[in-house]
Short mmCIF file of C-alpha atoms and ligand atoms in Angstrom, two decimals:
data_model
loop_
_atom_site.label_atom_id
_atom_site.label_comp_id
_atom_site.label_asym_id
_atom_site.label_seq_id
_atom_site.Cartn_x
_atom_site.Cartn_y
_atom_site.Cartn_z
CA UNK A 78 79.07 8.70 -109.83
CA UNK A 79 76.13 8.54 -107.44
CA UNK A 80 76.53 11.04 -104.86
CA UNK A 81 75.19 10.03 -101.56
CA UNK A 82 73.57 12.80 -99.11
CA UNK A 83 76.38 13.93 -97.72
CA UNK A 84 74.57 15.47 -94.98
CA UNK A 85 74.44 12.15 -93.09
CA UNK A 86 77.83 12.87 -92.16
CA UNK A 87 77.06 15.61 -90.41
CA UNK A 88 74.37 13.50 -87.70
CA UNK A 89 75.80 12.41 -84.54
CA UNK A 90 76.84 8.85 -85.12
CA UNK A 91 73.86 7.12 -83.45
CA UNK A 92 70.09 8.17 -82.93
CA UNK A 93 69.66 9.17 -78.75
CA UNK A 94 67.39 6.25 -78.46
CA UNK A 95 69.17 3.48 -80.22
CA UNK A 96 72.70 4.55 -78.52
CA UNK A 97 70.72 3.99 -75.10
CA UNK A 98 69.33 0.66 -76.10
CA UNK A 99 73.07 -0.33 -77.07
CA UNK A 100 74.22 0.54 -73.63
CA UNK A 101 71.39 -1.29 -71.82
CA UNK A 102 72.21 -4.26 -74.11
CA UNK A 103 75.96 -4.40 -73.03
CA UNK A 104 75.07 -3.88 -69.42
CA UNK A 105 72.58 -6.92 -69.73
CA UNK A 106 75.28 -9.10 -71.33
CA UNK A 107 77.34 -8.67 -68.36
CA UNK A 108 74.45 -8.81 -65.98
CA UNK A 109 72.40 -11.66 -67.09
CA UNK A 110 68.92 -12.13 -65.33
CA UNK A 111 69.09 -8.56 -63.65
CA UNK A 112 65.70 -6.63 -63.98
CA UNK A 113 65.93 -3.41 -65.27
CA UNK A 114 63.56 -0.37 -64.45
CA UNK A 115 63.03 1.14 -67.66
CA UNK A 116 62.10 4.60 -67.88
CA UNK A 117 63.95 5.82 -70.82
CA UNK A 118 62.10 5.95 -73.99
CA UNK A 119 58.50 7.11 -73.77
CA UNK A 120 57.14 3.53 -74.62
CA UNK A 121 53.60 2.90 -73.41
CA UNK A 122 53.38 -0.45 -70.96
CA UNK A 123 49.55 -0.91 -71.10
CA UNK A 124 47.75 -2.63 -73.76
CA UNK A 125 45.18 -0.68 -76.20
CA UNK A 126 41.83 -0.42 -74.65
CA UNK A 127 39.09 -2.62 -75.03
CA UNK A 128 37.28 -0.23 -77.44
CA UNK A 129 39.91 -0.21 -79.64
CA UNK A 130 40.64 -3.86 -79.52
CA UNK A 131 36.92 -4.57 -80.59
CA UNK A 132 37.48 -2.39 -83.51
CA UNK A 133 40.42 -3.75 -84.75
CA UNK A 134 38.55 -7.14 -84.33
CA UNK A 135 35.69 -6.07 -86.23
CA UNK A 136 37.77 -4.33 -89.24
CA UNK A 137 39.86 -7.47 -89.60
CA UNK A 138 36.75 -9.60 -90.31
CA UNK A 139 35.15 -6.63 -92.71
CA UNK A 140 38.55 -7.62 -95.09
CA UNK A 141 37.42 -11.44 -94.94
CA UNK A 142 34.29 -10.59 -97.01
CA UNK A 143 33.98 -9.23 -100.33
CA UNK A 144 31.17 -6.92 -99.27
CA UNK A 145 33.10 -5.18 -96.51
CA UNK A 146 36.71 -5.49 -97.86
CA UNK A 147 38.60 -2.45 -98.35
CA UNK A 148 41.68 -2.06 -100.63
CA UNK A 149 43.66 1.09 -100.96
CA UNK A 150 42.35 3.80 -98.60
CA UNK A 151 42.15 7.60 -99.55
CA UNK A 152 45.78 8.85 -99.19
CA UNK A 153 44.90 11.94 -96.72
CA UNK A 154 43.04 9.51 -94.43
CA UNK A 155 39.78 7.71 -94.13
CA UNK A 156 36.59 10.12 -94.21
CA UNK A 157 35.31 8.27 -90.95
CA UNK A 158 38.37 9.18 -89.43
CA UNK A 159 39.18 12.83 -90.48
CA UNK A 160 35.36 13.63 -89.49
CA UNK A 161 35.85 11.85 -86.13
CA UNK A 162 39.18 13.71 -85.34
CA UNK A 163 37.81 17.15 -86.68
CA UNK A 164 34.74 16.42 -84.32
CA UNK A 165 37.19 15.64 -81.85
CA UNK A 166 38.52 19.23 -82.18
CA UNK A 167 35.12 20.98 -82.42
CA UNK A 168 33.94 19.48 -78.97
CA UNK A 169 36.72 21.45 -77.64
CA UNK A 170 35.80 24.62 -79.36
CA UNK A 171 38.37 24.38 -81.91
CA UNK A 172 36.79 25.03 -85.47
CA UNK A 173 38.11 22.99 -87.89
CA UNK A 174 37.07 21.13 -91.14
CA UNK A 175 37.00 17.51 -91.75
CA UNK A 176 39.64 18.69 -94.84
CA UNK A 177 42.17 20.26 -92.55
CA UNK A 178 42.79 16.81 -91.13
CA UNK A 179 45.38 14.34 -92.38
CA UNK A 180 45.58 10.95 -90.98
CA UNK A 181 49.43 9.75 -90.92
CA UNK A 182 51.32 6.56 -89.81
CA UNK A 183 52.70 8.29 -86.94
CA UNK A 184 53.71 11.71 -85.38
CA UNK A 185 57.59 10.78 -85.86
CA UNK A 186 57.44 9.40 -89.53
CA UNK A 187 55.20 12.89 -90.30
CA UNK A 188 57.52 15.06 -88.10
CA UNK A 189 60.24 14.28 -91.07
CA UNK A 190 58.29 13.85 -94.15
CA UNK A 191 56.43 17.25 -93.74
CA UNK A 192 59.67 18.89 -94.55
CA UNK A 193 58.77 18.24 -98.12
CA UNK A 194 56.43 21.58 -97.70
CA UNK A 195 59.24 23.80 -97.35
CA UNK A 196 61.98 24.79 -99.42
CA UNK A 197 65.92 24.07 -98.63
CA UNK A 198 66.49 27.60 -98.10
CA UNK A 199 64.41 27.74 -95.20
CA UNK A 200 65.83 27.99 -91.57
CA UNK A 201 64.41 25.95 -88.77
CA UNK A 202 64.38 27.18 -85.03
CA UNK A 203 64.82 24.30 -82.33
CA UNK A 204 63.78 25.39 -79.22
CA UNK A 205 66.37 23.27 -76.92
CA UNK A 206 66.40 20.81 -75.05
CA UNK A 207 64.16 18.97 -77.82
CA UNK A 208 63.31 15.97 -79.17
CA UNK A 209 66.21 15.06 -81.19
CA UNK A 210 64.59 14.15 -84.47
CA UNK A 211 63.82 17.98 -85.32
CA UNK A 212 67.65 18.36 -85.55
CA UNK A 213 68.52 15.12 -87.34
CA UNK A 214 65.68 15.70 -89.80
CA UNK A 215 66.79 19.15 -91.00
CA UNK A 216 70.65 18.16 -90.78
CA UNK A 217 69.55 15.38 -93.25
CA UNK A 218 67.88 18.07 -95.68
CA UNK A 219 70.78 20.14 -95.34
CA UNK A 220 68.85 23.37 -93.46
CA UNK A 221 70.19 25.66 -91.41
CA UNK A 222 69.42 25.08 -87.81
CA UNK A 223 68.82 27.79 -85.42
CA UNK A 224 69.11 26.46 -82.17
CA UNK A 225 67.79 28.41 -78.98
CA UNK A 226 68.57 27.25 -75.55
CA UNK A 227 65.99 27.29 -72.75
CA UNK A 228 66.60 27.06 -69.09
CA UNK A 229 65.23 26.79 -65.64
CA UNK A 230 65.04 30.58 -65.55
CA UNK A 231 62.24 30.63 -68.12
CA UNK A 232 60.48 27.46 -66.94
CA UNK A 233 62.15 26.13 -70.24
CA UNK A 234 59.48 27.72 -72.02
CA UNK A 235 61.50 30.67 -73.71
CA UNK A 236 59.32 33.82 -75.31
CA UNK A 237 59.93 35.07 -78.84
CA UNK A 238 63.34 37.21 -79.72
CA UNK A 239 65.28 38.38 -82.60
CA UNK A 240 67.49 35.42 -82.07
CA UNK A 241 64.58 33.07 -82.65
CA UNK A 242 63.91 34.39 -86.52
CA UNK A 243 63.87 31.63 -88.63
CA UNK A 244 61.27 30.38 -91.44
CA UNK A 245 60.16 27.12 -89.40
CA UNK A 246 59.73 26.97 -85.71
CA UNK A 247 59.68 23.73 -83.82
CA UNK A 248 57.32 24.11 -80.87
CA UNK A 249 56.46 21.07 -78.49
CA UNK A 250 54.18 21.58 -75.90
CA UNK A 251 53.64 19.91 -73.49
CA UNK A 252 57.34 19.64 -74.36
CA UNK A 253 59.45 16.81 -74.82
CA UNK A 254 61.67 16.28 -72.64
CA UNK A 255 61.00 18.67 -70.12
CA UNK A 256 57.48 18.39 -69.50
CA UNK A 257 56.72 21.98 -69.60
CA UNK A 258 53.59 23.58 -70.90
CA UNK A 259 53.50 27.04 -72.80
CA UNK A 260 50.61 29.16 -71.06
CA UNK A 261 47.72 30.42 -73.60
CA UNK A 262 49.55 33.75 -73.36
CA UNK A 263 53.15 32.62 -74.09
CA UNK A 264 51.64 30.33 -76.97
CA UNK A 265 49.91 33.45 -78.34
CA UNK A 266 53.38 35.42 -78.31
CA UNK A 267 54.52 32.66 -80.47
CA UNK A 268 51.81 32.68 -83.09
CA UNK A 269 51.99 36.52 -83.47
CA UNK A 270 55.64 36.22 -83.94
CA UNK A 271 55.02 33.57 -86.87
CA UNK A 272 52.36 35.59 -88.06
CA UNK A 273 54.65 38.83 -88.26
CA UNK A 274 57.46 37.50 -89.68
CA UNK A 275 55.89 34.75 -92.13
CA UNK A 276 57.20 31.97 -90.24
CA UNK A 277 55.48 28.52 -90.06
CA UNK A 278 55.19 27.07 -86.78
CA UNK A 279 55.32 23.07 -86.57
CA UNK A 280 53.42 22.30 -83.27
CA UNK A 281 54.24 18.69 -81.83
CA UNK A 282 51.09 18.17 -80.04
CA UNK A 283 51.77 14.63 -79.05
CA UNK A 284 51.49 14.94 -75.48
CA UNK A 285 48.38 17.32 -75.18
CA UNK A 286 46.22 14.60 -73.72
CA UNK A 287 48.33 14.78 -70.69
CA UNK A 288 47.49 18.46 -69.74
CA UNK A 289 45.20 18.33 -66.60
CA UNK A 290 45.22 22.27 -65.95
CA UNK A 291 42.13 23.15 -68.12
CA UNK A 292 43.88 26.66 -68.39
CA UNK A 293 46.52 25.38 -70.79
CA UNK A 294 46.18 25.22 -74.52
CA UNK A 295 46.14 21.82 -75.86
CA UNK A 296 46.18 22.76 -79.43
CA UNK A 297 47.58 25.67 -81.13
CA UNK A 298 44.39 26.36 -83.00
CA UNK A 299 42.88 27.50 -79.75
CA UNK A 300 45.04 30.76 -80.42
CA UNK A 301 44.02 33.69 -82.30
CA UNK A 302 45.98 33.94 -85.60
CA UNK A 303 47.12 30.11 -85.90
CA UNK A 304 45.13 28.73 -88.85
CA UNK A 305 47.52 31.26 -90.77
CA UNK A 306 50.84 30.28 -89.38
CA UNK A 307 50.71 26.64 -87.92
CA UNK A 308 50.60 23.24 -88.49
CA UNK A 309 50.14 20.62 -86.01
CA UNK A 310 51.33 17.01 -85.75
CA UNK A 311 49.60 14.73 -83.13
CA UNK A 312 50.09 11.03 -82.04
CA UNK A 313 47.94 8.33 -80.92
CA UNK A 314 51.19 6.80 -79.25
CA UNK A 315 50.83 7.94 -75.94
CA UNK A 316 47.22 9.08 -76.15
CA UNK A 317 46.17 5.46 -76.86
CA UNK A 318 48.95 3.17 -76.70
CA UNK A 319 49.61 3.21 -80.20
CA UNK A 320 53.45 3.19 -80.39
CA UNK A 321 53.59 -0.31 -81.92
CA UNK A 322 50.35 0.04 -83.45
CA UNK A 323 51.09 3.23 -85.44
CA UNK A 324 48.82 6.15 -86.01
CA UNK A 325 49.06 9.71 -86.08
CA UNK A 326 47.40 13.01 -87.78
CA UNK A 327 48.41 16.44 -89.02
CA UNK A 328 46.02 19.41 -89.04
CA UNK A 329 46.90 21.82 -91.88
CA UNK A 330 44.45 24.61 -92.21
CA UNK A 331 43.23 25.34 -95.61
CA UNK A 332 43.86 29.22 -94.47
CA UNK A 333 47.79 28.44 -94.47
CA UNK A 334 49.48 29.93 -97.70
CA UNK A 335 52.59 31.48 -98.69
CA UNK A 336 53.58 32.79 -102.10
CA UNK A 337 49.70 31.88 -103.35
CA UNK A 338 50.54 28.06 -102.56
CA UNK A 339 48.16 26.49 -100.09
CA UNK A 340 50.06 24.15 -97.80
CA UNK A 341 47.01 21.69 -97.59
CA UNK A 342 46.71 21.70 -101.13
CA UNK A 343 50.38 20.44 -101.10
CA UNK A 344 50.30 17.98 -98.69
CA UNK A 345 47.41 16.30 -100.53
CA UNK A 346 49.83 16.38 -103.56
CA UNK A 347 52.61 15.05 -101.61
CA UNK A 348 50.53 12.09 -99.89
CA UNK A 349 48.73 10.96 -103.09
CA UNK A 350 52.38 10.57 -104.48
CA UNK A 351 54.23 9.46 -101.70
CA UNK A 352 51.53 6.91 -99.90
CA UNK A 353 48.86 4.97 -100.27
CA UNK A 354 47.13 5.44 -97.17
CA UNK A 355 47.24 4.06 -93.77
CA UNK A 356 45.99 0.94 -92.99
CA UNK A 357 41.92 0.52 -92.83
CA UNK A 358 42.20 -1.53 -89.98
CA UNK A 359 44.24 0.44 -87.56
CA UNK A 360 42.16 3.54 -88.82
CA UNK A 361 38.98 1.91 -87.55
CA UNK A 362 40.74 1.20 -84.59
CA UNK A 363 41.64 4.81 -83.71
CA UNK A 364 38.19 5.66 -84.82
CA UNK A 365 37.18 3.93 -81.75
CA UNK A 366 39.66 6.25 -79.60
CA UNK A 367 36.98 9.10 -80.62
CA UNK A 368 33.88 7.72 -79.26
CA UNK A 369 32.70 8.46 -75.81
CA UNK A 370 33.41 5.32 -74.40
CA UNK A 371 36.83 4.90 -76.23
CA UNK A 372 37.66 8.44 -74.53
CA UNK A 373 36.55 6.92 -71.28
CA UNK A 374 39.10 4.05 -71.46
CA UNK A 375 41.93 5.81 -72.64
CA UNK A 376 41.70 8.59 -69.97
CA UNK A 377 41.82 5.35 -67.42
CA UNK A 378 45.23 4.43 -69.04
CA UNK A 379 46.56 8.05 -69.00
CA UNK A 380 45.63 8.28 -65.22
CA UNK A 381 47.66 5.03 -64.68
CA UNK A 382 50.68 7.06 -65.85
CA UNK A 383 49.89 9.94 -64.23
CA UNK A 384 49.76 8.05 -60.97
CA UNK A 385 53.38 6.78 -61.83
CA UNK A 386 54.48 10.20 -62.30
CA UNK A 387 53.12 11.40 -59.14
CA UNK A 388 54.92 8.49 -57.21
CA UNK A 389 58.02 9.37 -58.82
CA UNK A 390 57.64 12.91 -58.06
CA UNK A 391 57.26 12.38 -54.49
CA UNK A 392 60.61 10.22 -54.45
CA UNK A 393 62.41 13.00 -55.96
CA UNK A 394 60.58 15.35 -53.50
CA UNK A 395 61.69 13.14 -50.53
CA UNK A 396 65.37 13.24 -52.12
CA UNK A 397 65.27 17.05 -52.65
CA UNK A 398 65.96 16.71 -56.01
CA UNK A 399 64.93 19.55 -58.20
CA UNK A 400 62.53 18.79 -61.23
CA UNK A 401 59.63 20.10 -63.55
CA UNK A 402 57.20 18.29 -65.59
CA UNK A 403 55.25 15.34 -64.53
CA UNK A 404 52.12 17.04 -63.62
CA UNK A 405 50.75 18.00 -67.54
CA UNK A 406 53.27 15.85 -69.16
CA UNK A 407 54.34 12.05 -69.03
CA UNK A 408 57.90 13.06 -68.60
CA UNK A 409 59.88 14.60 -65.51
CA UNK A 410 62.88 16.51 -66.04
CA UNK A 411 65.56 16.88 -63.17
CA UNK A 412 68.52 18.33 -62.33
CA UNK A 413 71.58 15.81 -62.09
CA UNK A 414 72.20 15.34 -58.24
CA UNK A 415 75.80 15.14 -56.77
CA UNK A 416 76.86 17.80 -59.42
CA UNK A 417 76.88 14.97 -62.07
CA UNK A 418 76.78 15.01 -65.45
CA UNK A 419 73.94 13.73 -67.44
CA UNK A 420 75.57 10.65 -68.75
CA UNK A 421 77.22 10.00 -65.80
CA UNK A 422 74.15 9.70 -64.00
CA UNK A 423 72.70 7.68 -66.40
CA UNK A 424 75.70 4.68 -65.90
CA UNK A 425 75.25 5.21 -62.21
CA UNK A 426 71.89 4.89 -62.03
CA UNK A 427 72.06 1.70 -64.13
CA UNK A 428 75.15 0.55 -62.06
CA UNK A 429 73.78 1.04 -58.97
CA UNK A 430 69.93 0.89 -59.18
CA UNK A 431 69.34 -0.59 -62.50
CA UNK A 432 67.14 2.11 -63.64
CA UNK A 433 67.60 3.39 -66.99
CA UNK A 434 66.67 6.83 -68.12
CA UNK A 435 67.77 9.28 -70.60
CA UNK A 436 70.33 11.88 -70.31
CA UNK A 437 69.51 15.36 -71.03
CA UNK A 438 72.71 16.43 -73.13
CA UNK A 439 71.32 14.52 -75.77
CA UNK A 440 68.30 16.58 -76.04
CA UNK A 441 70.77 19.51 -76.88
CA UNK A 442 73.67 21.17 -75.15
CA UNK A 443 71.58 23.24 -72.66
CA UNK A 444 70.44 19.71 -71.06
CA UNK A 445 73.59 18.79 -69.75
CA UNK A 446 73.04 18.84 -65.98
CA UNK A 447 69.55 17.48 -66.40
CA UNK A 448 67.95 13.94 -66.63
CA UNK A 449 64.67 12.54 -68.25
CA UNK A 450 62.24 9.90 -66.33
CA UNK A 451 59.51 8.78 -68.60
CA UNK A 452 56.42 7.57 -66.49
CA UNK A 453 54.79 5.24 -69.14
CA UNK A 454 56.33 2.00 -67.06
CA UNK A 455 54.73 -0.75 -65.20
CA UNK A 456 53.36 0.29 -61.88
CA UNK A 457 55.13 -2.58 -59.77
CA UNK A 458 58.27 -1.14 -61.39
CA UNK A 459 57.48 2.55 -60.93
CA UNK A 460 56.89 1.60 -57.18
CA UNK A 461 60.51 0.05 -56.66
CA UNK A 462 62.14 2.49 -58.97
CA UNK A 463 61.20 5.11 -56.83
CA UNK A 464 61.98 3.00 -53.65
CA UNK A 465 65.39 2.78 -54.88
CA UNK A 466 65.92 6.38 -56.14
CA UNK A 467 64.88 7.29 -52.27
CA UNK A 468 67.34 5.38 -50.74
CA UNK A 469 69.96 6.16 -53.39
CA UNK A 470 69.71 10.08 -53.33
C1 LIG B 572 60.50 9.56 -76.25
O1 LIG B 572 61.00 8.91 -75.48
O2 LIG B 572 61.18 10.81 -76.28
C2 LIG B 572 59.62 9.30 -77.60
O3 LIG B 572 58.93 8.24 -77.02
C3 LIG B 572 59.91 9.13 -78.55
C4 LIG B 572 59.07 9.27 -79.50
O4 LIG B 572 58.23 9.47 -79.58
O5 LIG B 572 59.44 8.91 -80.90
#
């Protein structure tokens, strides 16, 4: 008899954002026509910038003529895009070669797929509160998970310690959901810890473009020794509005080896087996993000979301609510007011103010008592949500 992967039985019965969407749908069915202020899932509200749209159109036209048509793309990514991304790092002082960069169909796909590189016996450290896919992907693979709680006392940025020992270490900075960002010194401690123990860090850099404090590291490869202990997974979703268009990239330095095996070589082998590359059209669109004009245009969109964050933070300040994040990250992480639990606050805000947020406890048990607002919404909605929050809190 075929045996299913029984680890699915160990998962929570529905994924966080799926669960929220179901609750919101139920509310809408009983309140038809009521407008909702969506600050739950971190989905962007601005369209792709002009430079990207132009490049996408040109790439579509390329596919219309025999001379410029592209069939299968190289599995690790088109050379023009690998080179544009590596150059983007080099401009910031991180010395990467084009071959260190892999183009992916998105960071969330990659965070699950990359686990193919690791033996099932490896344990995985998840610093909580955390993006729930880290835990779920490892539950599905049947791995032992080491949960490390963090809290307000460390600014949700814990230091490595004996209880954090694991083979795979997930680090997300700027963090989803707390918006906290590791300083150079703090991140160096994790790099040294990984090198000392032979662990590998999976560094989720999906929100690096939101860092405005130049003293904070945007890539783990800014740190000494990271090339021998880290893989960086990055996304265009939030940086350039690609949540629905899809593209990410992963950096696996050729120096990264264990038991004489190169992770870069293994990933080439994996991608050539499991993918046929990412669409030529989308890769062309993303290459435009890394031009000077593309960078200028995406910065305008990021500034719009940052203004949303400022408006929400001002409302929370006025209401005397504790929060972190928002400044170097597109998420605001707040303490639930009035002693409410995080799902209790979810229901209350939906009912009283038609505001949708994300309950903290679904990012790990230490997230109970906290709540997350995404700042990717529409400006007029954000202003009205802030007004309602001030009034209600
Ligand atoms: C979030 O809201 O945490 C993210 O948008 C989810 C994701 O990136 O998949």
